[in-house]
Amino acid sequence: GAGVSQSPSNKVTEKGKDVELRCDPISGHTALYWYRQRLGQGLEFLIYFQGNSAPDKSGLPSDRFSAERTGGSVSTLTIQRTQQEDSAVYLCASSFGTGGYTFGSGTRLTVV
Amino acid sequence: AQSVTQLGSHVSVSEGALVLLRCNYSSSVPPYLFWYVQYPNQGLQLLLKYTSAATLVKGINGFEAEFKKSETSFHLTKPSAHMSDAAEYFCAVSEANAGKSTFGDGTTLTVKP
């Protein structure tokens, strides 16, 4: 597609529920990233996929967080047993080479 | 390991004045450096990048940044601020060819009429 597409744009969930966030990167971009942005804070790295290599999961904050990327394209970030501290904007980005990231508009997650 | 420090979480300038947003980085290998901008109610977009070519990099909307290895800095400047420049600006560093970027905490630029 023309840009990075994320869905849903907003998600309100009850504490303890599982959520899935979706990212559709730019076609042909080999790298895909997930970041988290809490209110008034910078971007916190979560996970990075590059081609067929094993993902860099070093930023995932706990084992409640997982992500997969199917067919080198669409990615899903799953948060199990959500907690209030998981409330944030979850940003997906893709890139090709050293060109810098193209970001999606994000998913605003609110855990109540 | 890499890190980014943006000095000043809020910067306020008058319309027409010089804009200077500061960024210092730490990297154990030659870095790639980026500035991103987030306008109100919009997503992040790439403003400019340094990837080991010319040290003075020009970006969109009249912004430029200079890579200074001796000072480990990559400050963002614009000679004359416009009201439409009001946004949050993020500096980011990645190790060359490593893909993953580390972001600063951001600087909110306010432009006064």
Coordinates of C-alpha atoms in Angstrom, one line a residue:
Chain A
G1 CA 0.0 0.0 0.0
A2 CA 0.9 3.7 -0.1
G3 CA 1.7 3.8 3.6
V4 CA 2.0 1.8 6.8
S5 CA -1.5 0.9 8.0
Q6 CA -2.4 0.1 11.6
S7 CA -5.6 -1.2 13.0
P8 CA -7.5 -0.6 15.1
S9 CA -6.8 3.1 15.5
N10 CA -8.3 3.0 19.0
K11 CA -8.8 0.1 21.4
V12 CA -10.4 0.2 24.8
T13 CA -10.1 -3.1 26.7
E14 CA -10.7 -4.3 30.2
K15 CA -7.9 -5.2 32.4
G16 CA -7.0 -8.9 32.0
K17 CA -8.2 -9.2 28.4
D18 CA -6.0 -10.0 25.5
V19 CA -5.6 -7.6 22.6
E20 CA -4.2 -7.9 19.0
L21 CA -2.8 -5.0 17.1
R22 CA -2.2 -5.2 13.4
C23 CA 0.4 -3.6 11.2
D24 CA 0.5 -3.7 7.4
P25 CA 3.8 -2.3 6.2
I26 CA 4.8 -0.7 2.9
S27 CA 5.1 -3.3 0.2
G28 CA 8.8 -4.2 -0.3
H29 CA 10.0 -2.9 3.0
T30 CA 12.0 -5.7 4.5
A31 CA 12.2 -4.3 8.1
L32 CA 9.3 -3.8 10.5
Y33 CA 9.4 -2.3 13.9
W34 CA 7.0 -1.9 16.9
Y35 CA 7.4 0.9 19.4
R36 CA 5.4 2.1 22.3
Q37 CA 4.8 5.7 23.2
R38 CA 3.4 6.5 26.6
L39 CA 1.8 9.9 27.2
G40 CA 4.4 12.6 27.3
Q41 CA 7.3 10.2 26.7
G42 CA 9.6 9.1 23.9
L43 CA 9.4 6.0 21.8
E44 CA 10.2 2.8 23.5
F45 CA 11.5 0.0 21.2
L46 CA 9.6 -3.3 21.5
I47 CA 10.5 -5.7 18.6
Y48 CA 12.2 -5.6 15.2
F49 CA 11.8 -8.0 12.2
Q50 CA 14.3 -8.0 9.3
G51 CA 13.6 -10.2 6.4
N52 CA 13.7 -13.9 7.3
S53 CA 16.1 -13.4 10.3
A54 CA 15.0 -14.1 13.8
P55 CA 13.3 -11.1 15.3
D56 CA 15.0 -8.8 17.8
K57 CA 12.7 -9.2 20.8
S58 CA 15.0 -7.4 23.3
G59 CA 12.5 -4.5 23.9
L60 CA 9.5 -6.6 24.9
P61 CA 8.7 -5.6 28.5
S62 CA 7.3 -9.0 29.6
D63 CA 6.3 -12.4 28.4
R64 CA 2.8 -11.0 28.1
F65 CA 3.9 -9.4 24.9
S66 CA 4.5 -11.2 21.7
A67 CA 4.6 -10.5 18.0
E68 CA 4.7 -12.3 14.7
R69 CA 5.2 -11.4 11.1
T70 CA 3.6 -13.6 8.5
G71 CA 5.0 -14.0 5.0
G72 CA 7.4 -11.1 5.5
S73 CA 4.5 -8.7 5.5
V74 CA 1.7 -8.2 8.0
S75 CA 2.6 -8.2 11.7
T76 CA 0.5 -8.7 14.8
L77 CA 1.4 -7.5 18.2
T78 CA -0.4 -9.5 21.0
I79 CA -0.7 -8.4 24.6
Q80 CA -2.0 -11.0 26.9
R81 CA -3.7 -10.2 30.3
T82 CA -3.5 -6.5 29.7
Q83 CA -2.6 -4.2 32.6
Q84 CA -3.3 -0.5 33.0
E85 CA 0.4 0.3 32.5
D86 CA 0.0 -1.1 29.0
S87 CA -2.0 1.9 28.0
A88 CA -0.1 3.8 25.3
V89 CA 0.1 4.4 21.6
Y90 CA 1.6 1.5 19.8
L91 CA 3.5 2.5 16.7
C92 CA 4.5 0.3 13.8
A93 CA 7.1 1.4 11.3
S94 CA 8.7 -0.2 8.2
S95 CA 11.9 0.6 6.3
F96 CA 14.1 -0.5 3.4
G97 CA 17.8 -0.2 3.8
T98 CA 19.0 2.9 5.6
G99 CA 16.2 5.2 4.4
G100 CA 14.7 5.8 7.8
Y101 CA 11.3 4.7 9.1
T102 CA 7.9 5.2 7.7
F103 CA 5.5 5.2 10.6
G104 CA 1.8 4.2 10.8
S105 CA -0.7 6.4 12.6
G106 CA -0.6 4.1 15.6
T107 CA -3.1 2.3 17.8
R108 CA -4.1 4.0 21.0
L109 CA -4.7 1.4 23.6
T110 CA -6.6 2.2 26.8
V111 CA -6.8 -0.4 29.5
V112 CA -9.7 0.2 32.0
Chain B
A1 CA 24.8 0.4 23.0
Q2 CA 23.4 3.6 21.7
S3 CA 21.5 6.5 23.3
V4 CA 20.1 9.9 22.4
T5 CA 19.7 13.0 24.6
Q6 CA 17.5 15.9 23.5
L7 CA 18.3 19.0 25.5
G8 CA 15.1 20.8 26.4
S9 CA 11.8 19.1 26.3
H10 CA 10.1 22.4 25.4
V11 CA 11.5 25.2 23.1
S12 CA 9.6 28.3 22.4
V13 CA 10.6 30.8 19.6
S14 CA 9.0 33.8 17.9
E15 CA 7.8 33.6 14.3
G16 CA 10.8 34.4 12.1
A17 CA 13.4 33.6 14.7
L18 CA 16.1 30.9 14.5
V19 CA 15.0 27.4 15.5
L20 CA 17.7 25.3 17.3
L21 CA 16.8 21.9 18.7
R22 CA 19.6 20.0 20.3
C23 CA 20.5 16.4 20.0
N24 CA 23.5 14.5 21.4
Y25 CA 24.1 10.8 20.8
S26 CA 26.2 8.0 22.1
S27 CA 27.2 5.1 19.8
S28 CA 30.0 2.6 19.9
V29 CA 30.1 2.4 16.1
P30 CA 29.6 5.0 13.4
P31 CA 26.0 6.1 13.7
Y32 CA 23.1 6.9 11.4
L33 CA 21.1 9.8 12.7
F34 CA 17.6 10.9 12.0
W35 CA 15.2 13.7 12.9
Y36 CA 11.4 12.9 12.9
V37 CA 8.6 15.4 13.3
Q38 CA 5.1 14.8 14.7
Y39 CA 2.6 17.5 13.9
P40 CA -0.5 17.8 16.1
N41 CA -2.9 14.8 15.6
Q42 CA -0.6 13.3 12.9
G43 CA 1.8 10.5 12.7
L44 CA 5.6 10.7 12.9
Q45 CA 7.4 11.5 9.6
L46 CA 11.0 11.6 8.6
L47 CA 12.4 15.1 8.5
L48 CA 16.0 14.3 7.5
K49 CA 18.7 11.7 7.9
Y50 CA 22.5 11.4 8.1
T51 CA 24.0 8.2 6.8
S52 CA 27.7 8.9 6.5
A53 CA 27.7 11.1 3.5
A54 CA 27.7 14.9 3.7
T55 CA 27.8 16.1 7.3
L56 CA 25.3 19.0 6.6
V57 CA 22.0 17.4 5.8
K58 CA 19.0 19.3 4.4
G59 CA 15.5 18.1 5.0
I60 CA 11.9 19.1 4.3
N61 CA 10.4 22.5 5.2
G62 CA 13.7 24.3 5.3
F63 CA 15.2 22.3 8.2
E64 CA 18.8 21.2 8.3
A65 CA 21.1 19.4 10.7
E66 CA 24.9 19.1 11.0
F67 CA 26.7 15.9 12.1
K68 CA 29.6 16.8 14.4
K69 CA 31.5 13.8 15.4
S70 CA 33.8 15.6 17.8
E71 CA 30.8 16.9 19.7
T72 CA 28.7 13.8 19.2
S73 CA 25.9 16.1 18.2
F74 CA 23.2 16.4 15.5
H75 CA 21.4 19.6 16.2
L76 CA 18.4 20.6 14.1
T77 CA 18.1 24.2 12.8
K78 CA 15.9 26.4 10.7
P79 CA 16.8 30.0 10.0
S80 CA 13.3 31.4 10.3
A81 CA 10.5 29.8 12.3
H82 CA 7.0 29.6 10.9
M83 CA 3.8 29.0 12.8
S84 CA 3.3 25.7 11.0
D85 CA 6.6 24.4 12.5
A86 CA 4.9 23.9 15.8
A87 CA 5.2 20.2 16.5
E88 CA 7.1 17.6 18.5
Y89 CA 10.6 16.7 17.2
F90 CA 12.4 13.4 17.8
C91 CA 16.1 12.7 17.3
A92 CA 17.0 9.0 16.7
V93 CA 20.3 7.1 16.3
S94 CA 20.9 3.6 14.8
E95 CA 24.1 1.7 14.3
A96 CA 25.0 1.6 10.6
N97 CA 23.2 -1.4 9.0
A98 CA 21.7 -2.5 12.3
G99 CA 18.2 -1.1 11.5
K100 CA 16.9 -0.6 15.0
S101 CA 16.8 3.1 16.1
T102 CA 16.9 4.5 19.6
F103 CA 14.8 7.7 20.0
G104 CA 15.2 10.7 22.2
D105 CA 12.4 11.8 24.5
G106 CA 11.3 14.5 22.1
T107 CA 11.3 18.3 22.0
T108 CA 8.0 20.2 21.7
L109 CA 8.5 23.4 19.6
T110 CA 6.1 26.3 20.2
V111 CA 6.1 29.2 17.7
K112 CA 4.7 32.5 19.0
P113 CA 3.2 35.1 16.7

